[in-house]
CSV table of C-alpha atoms in Angstrom, one decimal:
chain,number,residue,atom,x,y,z
A,1,MET,CA,121.5,124.6,146.4
A,2,LYS,CA,123.9,125.8,149.1
A,3,ILE,CA,123.7,129.5,150.1
A,4,LEU,CA,126.0,131.5,152.4
A,5,HIS,CA,124.3,134.3,154.3
A,6,THR,CA,126.5,137.1,155.8
A,7,ALA,CA,126.0,140.7,156.7
A,8,ASP,CA,127.4,143.8,158.5
A,9,TRP,CA,130.9,143.8,157.2
A,10,HIS,CA,131.4,147.4,158.1
A,11,LEU,CA,134.6,147.6,156.1
A,12,GLY,CA,136.9,150.4,157.2
A,13,LYS,CA,135.5,150.4,160.7
A,14,LYS,CA,137.8,151.4,163.6
A,15,LEU,CA,137.3,150.7,167.3
A,16,GLY,CA,138.1,154.1,168.7
A,17,ASP,CA,141.4,155.0,167.0
A,18,PHE,CA,142.3,151.3,166.6
A,19,PRO,CA,142.1,150.2,162.9
A,20,ARG,CA,140.4,146.9,162.1
A,21,LEU,CA,141.2,146.6,158.4
A,22,GLU,CA,143.9,143.9,158.8
A,23,GLU,CA,141.4,141.8,160.9
A,24,GLN,CA,138.8,142.3,158.2
A,25,LYS,CA,141.2,141.0,155.6
A,26,GLU,CA,141.8,137.9,157.6
A,27,VAL,CA,138.2,137.2,158.4
A,28,LEU,CA,137.1,137.8,154.8
A,29,ASP,CA,139.8,135.3,153.7
A,30,GLU,CA,138.3,132.8,156.2
A,31,LEU,CA,134.8,133.6,154.8
A,32,CYS,CA,136.0,132.8,151.2
A,33,GLN,CA,137.6,129.6,152.4
A,34,ILE,CA,134.3,128.6,154.1
A,35,ALA,CA,132.4,129.3,150.9
A,36,ASP,CA,134.8,127.1,148.9
A,37,THR,CA,135.0,124.3,151.5
A,38,GLN,CA,131.2,124.1,151.8
A,39,ASN,CA,130.8,124.2,148.0
A,40,VAL,CA,128.4,127.2,148.3
A,41,ASP,CA,126.4,128.1,145.1
A,42,VAL,CA,125.3,131.6,146.1
A,43,ILE,CA,126.5,134.4,148.5
A,44,LEU,CA,124.0,136.7,150.1
A,45,ILE,CA,125.2,139.9,151.9
A,46,ALA,CA,122.5,141.6,153.8
A,47,GLY,CA,123.8,145.2,154.1
A,48,ASP,CA,126.2,147.5,156.0
A,49,LEU,CA,128.9,146.6,153.5
A,50,PHE,CA,130.9,149.6,154.6
A,51,ASP,CA,131.0,151.6,157.9
A,52,ILE,CA,130.6,155.0,156.4
A,53,PRO,CA,128.9,156.3,153.2
A,54,LEU,CA,132.2,157.2,151.5
A,55,PRO,CA,134.7,154.5,152.4
A,56,SER,CA,138.5,154.8,152.2
A,57,ASN,CA,140.4,153.4,149.1
A,58,GLU,CA,141.7,150.6,151.2
A,59,ALA,CA,138.2,149.5,152.4
A,60,ASN,CA,136.9,149.8,148.8
A,61,GLN,CA,139.7,147.7,147.3
A,62,LEU,CA,139.1,145.0,150.0
A,63,PHE,CA,135.4,145.0,149.2
A,64,LEU,CA,135.8,144.6,145.4
A,65,LYS,CA,138.6,142.0,145.6
A,66,THR,CA,136.5,139.9,148.1
A,67,LEU,CA,133.4,140.1,145.9
A,68,GLN,CA,135.5,138.9,142.8
A,69,ARG,CA,137.0,136.1,144.8
A,70,LEU,CA,133.6,135.0,146.1
A,71,SER,CA,132.0,135.1,142.7
A,72,LYS,CA,134.7,132.9,141.1
A,73,ASN,CA,134.6,134.7,137.8
A,74,GLY,CA,130.8,134.6,137.7
A,75,SER,CA,130.4,130.9,138.4
A,76,ARG,CA,129.0,131.7,141.9
A,77,PRO,CA,126.5,134.6,142.1
A,78,VAL,CA,126.9,137.2,144.8
A,79,VAL,CA,124.0,139.4,145.8
A,80,ALA,CA,124.4,142.3,148.1
A,81,ILE,CA,122.2,145.1,149.4
A,82,ALA,CA,122.9,148.5,151.0
A,83,GLY,CA,122.4,148.9,154.8
A,84,ASN,CA,121.9,152.0,156.9
A,85,HIS,CA,125.6,152.7,157.2
A,86,ASP,CA,126.0,152.6,153.4
A,87,SER,CA,125.4,155.2,150.7
A,88,ALA,CA,122.7,153.7,148.5
A,89,GLN,CA,124.0,155.6,145.5
A,90,TYR,CA,127.6,154.5,146.2
A,91,ILE,CA,126.5,150.8,146.2
A,92,ALA,CA,124.3,151.2,143.2
A,93,ASN,CA,127.2,152.7,141.2
A,94,PHE,CA,128.9,149.3,141.2
A,95,SER,CA,125.9,147.5,139.6
A,96,VAL,CA,127.0,147.7,136.0
A,97,TRP,CA,130.6,146.6,136.9
A,98,GLY,CA,129.3,143.8,139.0
A,99,SER,CA,126.6,142.3,136.8
A,100,GLU,CA,129.2,141.2,134.2
A,101,LEU,CA,131.0,139.3,137.0
A,102,GLY,CA,127.9,137.7,138.5
A,103,ILE,CA,127.9,140.2,141.3
A,104,PHE,CA,124.5,141.9,141.8
A,105,LEU,CA,124.4,145.0,144.0
A,106,LEU,CA,121.2,146.9,145.0
A,107,GLY,CA,121.5,150.3,146.7
A,108,TYR,CA,117.8,151.4,146.6
A,109,PRO,CA,114.7,149.4,147.5
A,110,ASN,CA,113.3,150.0,144.0
A,111,ASP,CA,116.5,149.2,142.1
A,112,LYS,CA,115.9,147.1,139.0
A,113,LEU,CA,118.9,145.4,137.5
A,114,PRO,CA,119.2,144.8,133.7
A,115,LYS,CA,118.8,141.2,132.5
A,116,VAL,CA,122.1,139.5,131.8
A,117,LYS,CA,123.4,136.1,130.6
A,118,LEU,CA,127.0,135.3,131.1
A,119,ASP,CA,129.1,132.9,129.0
A,120,ASN,CA,129.1,130.3,131.9
A,121,GLY,CA,125.2,130.2,131.7
A,122,LEU,CA,124.4,132.4,134.8
A,123,GLU,CA,121.3,134.3,133.9
A,124,ILE,CA,118.9,136.8,135.4
A,125,LEU,CA,115.6,135.3,134.3
A,126,ARG,CA,113.5,138.1,135.7
A,127,SER,CA,114.3,141.5,137.2
A,128,GLU,CA,111.8,143.8,138.8
A,129,GLU,CA,112.0,146.5,141.4
A,130,GLY,CA,113.2,144.8,144.5
A,131,PHE,CA,113.2,141.4,142.9
A,132,LEU,CA,115.7,139.1,141.2
A,133,GLU,CA,115.4,135.6,139.7
A,134,LEU,CA,118.7,133.8,139.0
A,135,MET,CA,119.4,130.5,137.2
A,136,MET,CA,122.6,128.5,136.6
A,137,PRO,CA,122.8,125.4,134.3
A,138,SER,CA,123.9,123.3,137.2
A,139,TRP,CA,120.9,124.2,139.4
A,140,GLU,CA,117.7,122.1,139.6
A,141,CYS,CA,115.5,125.2,139.9
A,142,PRO,CA,115.8,129.0,139.9
A,143,LEU,CA,116.6,131.2,143.0
A,144,ARG,CA,114.0,134.0,143.6
A,145,LEU,CA,115.0,136.9,145.8
A,146,LEU,CA,112.8,139.6,147.3
A,147,LEU,CA,115.4,142.3,148.1
A,148,THR,CA,114.8,145.2,150.6
A,149,PRO,CA,117.9,147.4,151.0
A,150,TYR,CA,117.7,149.9,153.9
A,151,ALA,CA,115.7,153.0,153.5
A,152,ASN,CA,113.8,155.1,156.0
A,153,GLU,CA,110.0,155.3,156.0
A,154,LEU,CA,109.6,158.4,153.8
A,155,ARG,CA,112.1,157.2,151.2
A,156,LEU,CA,110.5,153.7,151.0
A,157,LYS,CA,107.1,155.2,150.4
A,158,THR,CA,108.5,157.7,147.8
A,159,TYR,CA,110.4,155.0,145.9
A,160,PHE,CA,107.3,152.9,145.5
A,161,SER,CA,104.9,155.9,144.9
A,162,LEU,CA,102.7,155.0,147.8
A,163,ASP,CA,99.4,157.0,147.8
A,164,ASN,CA,98.7,156.5,151.5
A,165,GLN,CA,101.6,158.3,153.1
A,166,GLU,CA,100.1,157.7,156.6
A,167,GLN,CA,100.4,153.9,156.3
A,168,GLU,CA,102.8,152.4,158.8
A,169,LEU,CA,106.0,151.1,157.5
A,170,ARG,CA,105.4,147.5,158.6
A,171,ASP,CA,101.9,147.5,156.9
A,172,PHE,CA,103.4,149.1,153.7
A,173,LEU,CA,106.2,146.4,153.5
A,174,GLN,CA,103.8,143.6,154.2
A,175,ASP,CA,101.6,144.8,151.3
A,176,LEU,CA,104.6,145.2,149.1
A,177,TRP,CA,106.1,141.8,149.9
A,178,GLN,CA,102.7,140.1,149.5
A,179,LYS,CA,102.2,141.6,146.0
A,180,GLN,CA,105.7,140.6,145.0
A,181,ALA,CA,105.2,137.0,146.4
A,182,GLU,CA,102.0,136.6,144.5
A,183,SER,CA,103.6,137.8,141.3
A,184,TYR,CA,107.0,136.0,141.5
A,185,LEU,CA,107.1,133.2,144.0
A,186,ASP,CA,105.8,129.6,143.6
A,187,ASP,CA,106.9,126.1,144.5
A,188,ASN,CA,109.0,125.7,141.4
A,189,GLY,CA,111.9,127.7,142.8
A,190,ILE,CA,113.8,128.6,146.0
A,191,ASN,CA,112.2,131.7,147.6
A,192,ILE,CA,114.2,133.9,149.9
A,193,LEU,CA,113.7,137.5,151.2
A,194,MET,CA,116.8,139.5,152.1
A,195,GLY,CA,116.6,142.8,153.9
A,196,HIS,CA,118.4,145.3,156.2
A,197,LEU,CA,115.7,145.7,158.8
A,198,PHE,CA,114.9,145.7,162.5
A,199,VAL,CA,112.7,142.6,163.0
A,200,MET,CA,111.1,141.1,166.1
A,201,LYS,CA,108.1,138.9,167.1
A,202,LYS,CA,105.0,140.9,168.0
A,203,GLY,CA,104.6,141.2,171.8
A,204,GLU,CA,108.2,140.1,172.6
A,205,LYS,CA,110.8,142.3,174.2
A,206,GLN,CA,112.6,144.4,171.6
A,207,PRO,CA,116.1,143.0,170.9
A,208,LYS,CA,119.0,145.2,171.9
A,209,GLU,CA,121.1,146.9,169.3
A,210,SER,CA,124.8,147.1,170.1
A,211,ASP,CA,126.5,150.4,170.8
A,212,ASP,CA,127.9,150.6,167.3
A,213,GLU,CA,124.6,150.0,165.4
A,214,LYS,CA,123.0,153.2,164.2
A,215,SER,CA,119.4,152.6,165.2
A,216,ILE,CA,117.0,152.1,162.3
A,217,LEU,CA,114.1,153.0,164.5
A,218,VAL,CA,114.4,156.8,164.2
A,219,GLY,CA,111.5,159.1,165.0
A,220,SER,CA,108.1,157.3,164.6
A,221,ALA,CA,109.6,154.3,162.8
A,222,GLN,CA,108.5,151.0,164.1
A,223,PRO,CA,110.1,147.5,164.0
A,224,ILE,CA,108.9,145.0,161.4
A,225,TYR,CA,107.1,142.0,162.9
A,226,THR,CA,107.7,138.4,161.9
A,227,GLU,CA,104.1,138.1,160.9
A,228,ASN,CA,104.6,140.8,158.2
A,229,PHE,CA,106.6,138.5,155.9
A,230,PRO,CA,104.8,136.5,153.1
A,231,LYS,CA,104.1,132.9,153.9
A,232,THR,CA,105.6,131.7,150.6
A,233,VAL,CA,109.2,132.6,151.5
A,234,GLN,CA,111.4,129.8,152.8
A,235,TYR,CA,114.0,131.9,154.6
A,236,VAL,CA,114.5,135.6,155.5
A,237,ALA,CA,118.2,136.7,155.5
A,238,LEU,CA,118.6,139.8,157.6
A,239,GLY,CA,121.3,142.3,158.4
A,240,HIS,CA,121.6,145.1,161.1
A,241,LEU,CA,121.9,143.3,164.5
A,242,HIS,CA,125.5,142.4,165.1
A,243,ARG,CA,124.9,139.2,167.0
A,244,TYR,CA,123.7,136.0,165.4
A,245,HIS,CA,120.0,135.8,166.1
A,246,SER,CA,117.3,133.5,164.9
A,247,THR,CA,114.2,135.6,165.3
A,248,GLN,CA,111.9,132.8,164.1
A,249,LYS,CA,112.3,129.1,163.2
A,250,GLU,CA,108.8,128.1,162.1
A,251,PRO,CA,107.1,128.2,159.7
A,252,PHE,CA,110.2,129.6,158.0
A,253,PRO,CA,113.5,130.8,159.5
A,254,ILE,CA,114.1,134.5,160.0
A,255,VAL,CA,117.8,134.9,160.8
A,256,TYR,CA,120.4,137.6,161.5
A,257,SER,CA,123.8,136.3,160.5
A,258,GLY,CA,125.5,138.9,162.7
A,259,SER,CA,128.5,141.1,161.9
A,260,LEU,CA,131.9,140.1,160.5
A,261,LEU,CA,133.7,141.2,163.7
A,262,ALA,CA,132.8,142.5,167.1
A,263,TYR,CA,132.7,146.2,166.5
A,264,SER,CA,132.1,147.6,170.0
A,265,PHE,CA,132.6,146.5,173.6
A,266,SER,CA,128.9,145.9,174.0
A,267,GLU,CA,129.6,142.9,171.8
A,268,ALA,CA,132.4,141.7,174.2
A,269,PHE,CA,132.7,137.9,174.3
A,270,GLN,CA,130.4,137.4,171.3
A,271,LYS,CA,131.2,134.8,168.7
A,272,LYS,CA,130.7,135.6,165.1
A,273,TYR,CA,129.3,133.4,162.4
A,274,VAL,CA,128.2,133.0,158.8
A,275,VAL,CA,125.1,131.0,158.0
A,276,ILE,CA,125.0,128.1,155.5
A,277,LEU,CA,121.6,127.2,154.0
A,278,ASP,CA,120.8,123.9,152.3
A,279,ALA,CA,117.8,124.9,150.1
A,280,LYS,CA,115.4,122.9,148.0
A,281,ALA,CA,112.2,123.9,146.3
A,282,LYS,CA,109.0,123.0,148.1
A,283,GLU,CA,110.9,121.9,151.3
A,284,PRO,CA,111.8,123.7,154.6
A,285,ILE,CA,115.3,125.2,154.4
A,286,LYS,CA,117.9,123.6,156.6
A,287,TYR,CA,120.6,126.0,158.0
A,288,GLU,CA,123.6,126.0,160.3
A,289,LYS,CA,125.9,128.7,161.7
A,290,ILE,CA,129.6,128.4,161.2
A,291,GLU,CA,131.9,130.3,163.5
A,292,LEU,CA,134.4,132.8,162.2
A,293,THR,CA,137.6,132.2,164.2
A,294,ASP,CA,140.1,134.6,162.4
A,295,CYS,CA,139.1,137.6,164.4
A,296,LYS,CA,140.1,139.2,167.6
A,297,GLU,CA,137.7,138.8,170.5
A,298,LEU,CA,136.7,141.9,172.5
A,299,LYS,CA,136.8,141.4,176.2
A,300,ARG,CA,135.6,143.7,179.1
A,301,LYS,CA,137.5,142.9,182.3
A,302,THR,CA,137.4,144.4,185.8
A,303,PHE,CA,140.0,143.8,188.5
A,304,SER,CA,140.3,145.0,192.0
A,305,GLU,CA,144.0,144.1,192.2
A,306,VAL,CA,146.6,145.3,189.7
A,307,GLU,CA,148.7,142.2,190.1
A,308,LYS,CA,145.8,139.9,189.1
A,309,ALA,CA,145.1,142.1,186.2
A,310,ILE,CA,148.7,141.9,185.0
A,311,GLU,CA,148.6,138.1,185.3
A,312,TRP,CA,145.5,137.9,183.2
A,313,LEU,CA,146.8,140.3,180.6
A,314,ASN,CA,150.1,138.4,180.3
A,315,GLU,CA,148.1,135.1,179.7
A,316,ASP,CA,145.9,136.7,177.1
A,317,GLN,CA,148.8,138.4,175.3
A,318,ALA,CA,150.6,135.1,175.1
A,319,SER,CA,147.7,133.3,173.5
A,320,THR,CA,147.6,132.5,169.8
A,321,LYS,CA,145.1,135.4,169.1
A,322,PRO,CA,145.3,138.1,171.8
A,323,SER,CA,142.1,140.0,172.5
A,324,LEU,CA,141.3,143.6,172.4
A,325,VAL,CA,140.6,144.7,176.0
A,326,GLU,CA,138.5,147.3,177.8
A,327,LEU,CA,140.1,147.3,181.3
A,328,THR,CA,138.5,148.6,184.5
A,329,ILE,CA,140.6,148.8,187.7
A,330,GLU,CA,138.9,149.1,191.1
A,331,THR,CA,141.1,150.9,193.6
A,332,ASP,CA,140.9,152.6,196.9
A,333,ASP,CA,142.2,155.8,195.4
A,334,PHE,CA,143.5,157.0,192.0
A,335,LEU,CA,145.4,154.5,189.8
A,336,SER,CA,149.1,155.4,190.0
A,337,ALA,CA,151.1,156.2,186.8
A,338,ALA,CA,153.5,153.4,187.7
A,339,ASP,CA,150.7,150.8,187.9
A,340,ALA,CA,149.2,152.1,184.6
A,341,GLN,CA,152.5,151.7,182.9
A,342,LEU,CA,152.8,148.1,184.1
A,343,LEU,CA,149.3,147.3,182.8
A,344,TYR,CA,149.9,148.8,179.4
A,345,ALA,CA,153.2,147.0,179.2
A,346,ALA,CA,151.5,143.6,179.8
A,347,HIS,CA,149.2,143.8,176.8
A,348,LYS,CA,149.3,145.5,173.5
A,349,GLY,CA,145.5,145.4,173.0
A,350,ILE,CA,144.3,147.6,175.8
A,351,LEU,CA,142.2,150.2,174.0
A,352,GLY,CA,141.7,153.7,175.3
A,353,THR,CA,142.3,154.8,178.8
A,354,ILE,CA,142.1,152.3,181.7
A,355,ILE,CA,138.8,152.9,183.4
A,356,PRO,CA,139.2,153.7,187.1
A,357,ARG,CA,136.6,152.8,189.7
A,358,ILE,CA,136.5,153.4,193.4
A,359,LYS,CA,135.8,150.2,195.5
A,360,GLY,CA,132.4,150.2,197.1
A,361,LYS,CA,131.1,153.4,195.4
A,362,ASN,CA,128.6,153.9,192.7
A,363,ASN,CA,131.1,156.2,190.8
A,364,ASP,CA,128.5,158.9,190.2
A,365,THR,CA,130.2,161.6,188.2
A,366,ASP,CA,127.1,164.0,188.0
A,367,THR,CA,127.5,165.5,191.5
A,368,GLU,CA,127.6,169.3,191.7
A,369,MET,CA,130.9,171.1,192.4
A,370,ASP,CA,131.0,173.3,195.5
A,371,TYR,CA,132.5,176.6,194.2
A,372,SER,CA,132.8,178.0,197.7
A,373,ARG,CA,135.7,175.6,198.4
A,374,ASN,CA,139.4,176.7,198.1
A,375,ILE,CA,141.4,176.0,195.0
A,376,SER,CA,142.7,172.6,196.3
A,377,GLY,CA,139.2,171.5,197.1
A,378,LEU,CA,137.9,172.5,193.7
A,379,PHE,CA,140.7,170.6,192.1
A,380,VAL,CA,139.7,167.5,194.1
A,381,ASP,CA,136.0,167.9,193.0
A,382,PHE,CA,137.0,168.4,189.4
A,383,PHE,CA,139.3,165.4,189.4
A,384,LYS,CA,136.5,163.2,190.9
A,385,LYS,CA,134.1,164.3,188.1
A,386,GLN,CA,136.7,163.4,185.4
A,387,ASN,CA,137.7,160.1,186.9
A,388,ASN,CA,134.5,158.2,187.9
A,389,GLY,CA,134.5,159.5,191.5
A,390,GLN,CA,138.1,158.6,192.3
A,391,GLU,CA,140.0,161.1,194.5
A,392,PRO,CA,143.5,162.1,193.5
A,393,ASN,CA,146.2,160.3,195.5
A,394,GLN,CA,149.0,162.0,197.4
A,395,GLU,CA,151.4,162.0,194.4
A,396,ILE,CA,148.9,163.9,192.2
A,397,MET,CA,148.0,166.4,195.0
A,398,GLN,CA,151.7,167.0,195.6
A,399,LEU,CA,152.2,167.6,191.8
A,400,PHE,CA,149.1,170.0,191.7
A,401,GLU,CA,150.5,172.0,194.6
A,402,GLU,CA,153.9,172.2,193.0
A,403,VAL,CA,152.3,173.6,189.7
A,404,ARG,CA,150.2,175.9,191.7
A,405,ASN,CA,153.1,177.3,193.6
A,406,GLU,CA,155.2,177.7,190.4
A,407,GLU,CA,152.3,179.7,188.8
A,408,SER,CA,152.1,182.0,191.8
A,409,LYS,CA,155.7,183.1,191.6
């Protein structure tokens, strides 16, 4: 059985004020092509389907059309769970619509889908809270899925009526998964756990979340350890971290597929992937990452010379897929309006304001203003606080004095 693992689509996401929906359409088209080319049997989507709980109509239409395309009229099951950016209820509302198309969506950790058997033979053999067993006539064995959509600690314990409310989340999930594994998993099927979780090896340095990831670890919540997963699963498909990351390879892989696109400049220069699993019962799962190329790369660039910045920007703009750029310019004084116009003219993908930086300074913007200074001195101090320590050049000071003189008339 071939399985495609993806996550963190964040449909409708913008980068600042820059919309990404067209890019999302292109990369989802590429994802569908990969699924077809690789002859994938099942699609797993590990949460953060949308960027906000109530997505736009455009994002919603893209989501539904893509799921229908991936499912191939029910001949290829698609299983998706809610992430921390999603509304669990919003995702769960699609479950009745999706089940008749071979699309199975779970919003809450204790969701239980009704059994269904489609005309093409796709069947839910067993469905329990957080568990799904699927079978197709062409498969050699069933697919068993332990499913953990995102929920915070209190909600998880409430959903499963936990008596001991003081039990740590990781211990609670370990007990839950172990009971599910003992009840539903054996060597006669392919056993996979999918969740939207923050996972790390015990004792290792905590992996960094990108700027755009809403942290799952709120308040007293703790990360889940690799040792908390039941030993009878063959693969753990994760969502949340936006970079591809294999947290563990042995005795079974625990993998973040990463996000569909780079969604913040903390992900600059990251490549994006989907993961293809080659799964058989009783055997270790083989997997490989496949790069997604129909997406704009995010690049952070710093230059100390405007001319070199323009040269690089022209080269990138002329490439087959120009990047989105966060640009920093180091100067002796404030970047002139003429230079800024030249930079913006060289590249359509410079996002936001060009970041100024004074050469040889730490650009500390937290210095106190000296209110005993005259009005011109106060303006200089204020300007430096607003512009990473850069002092206004002669042109700006002259303009300030002209405005000041006009106001005093």
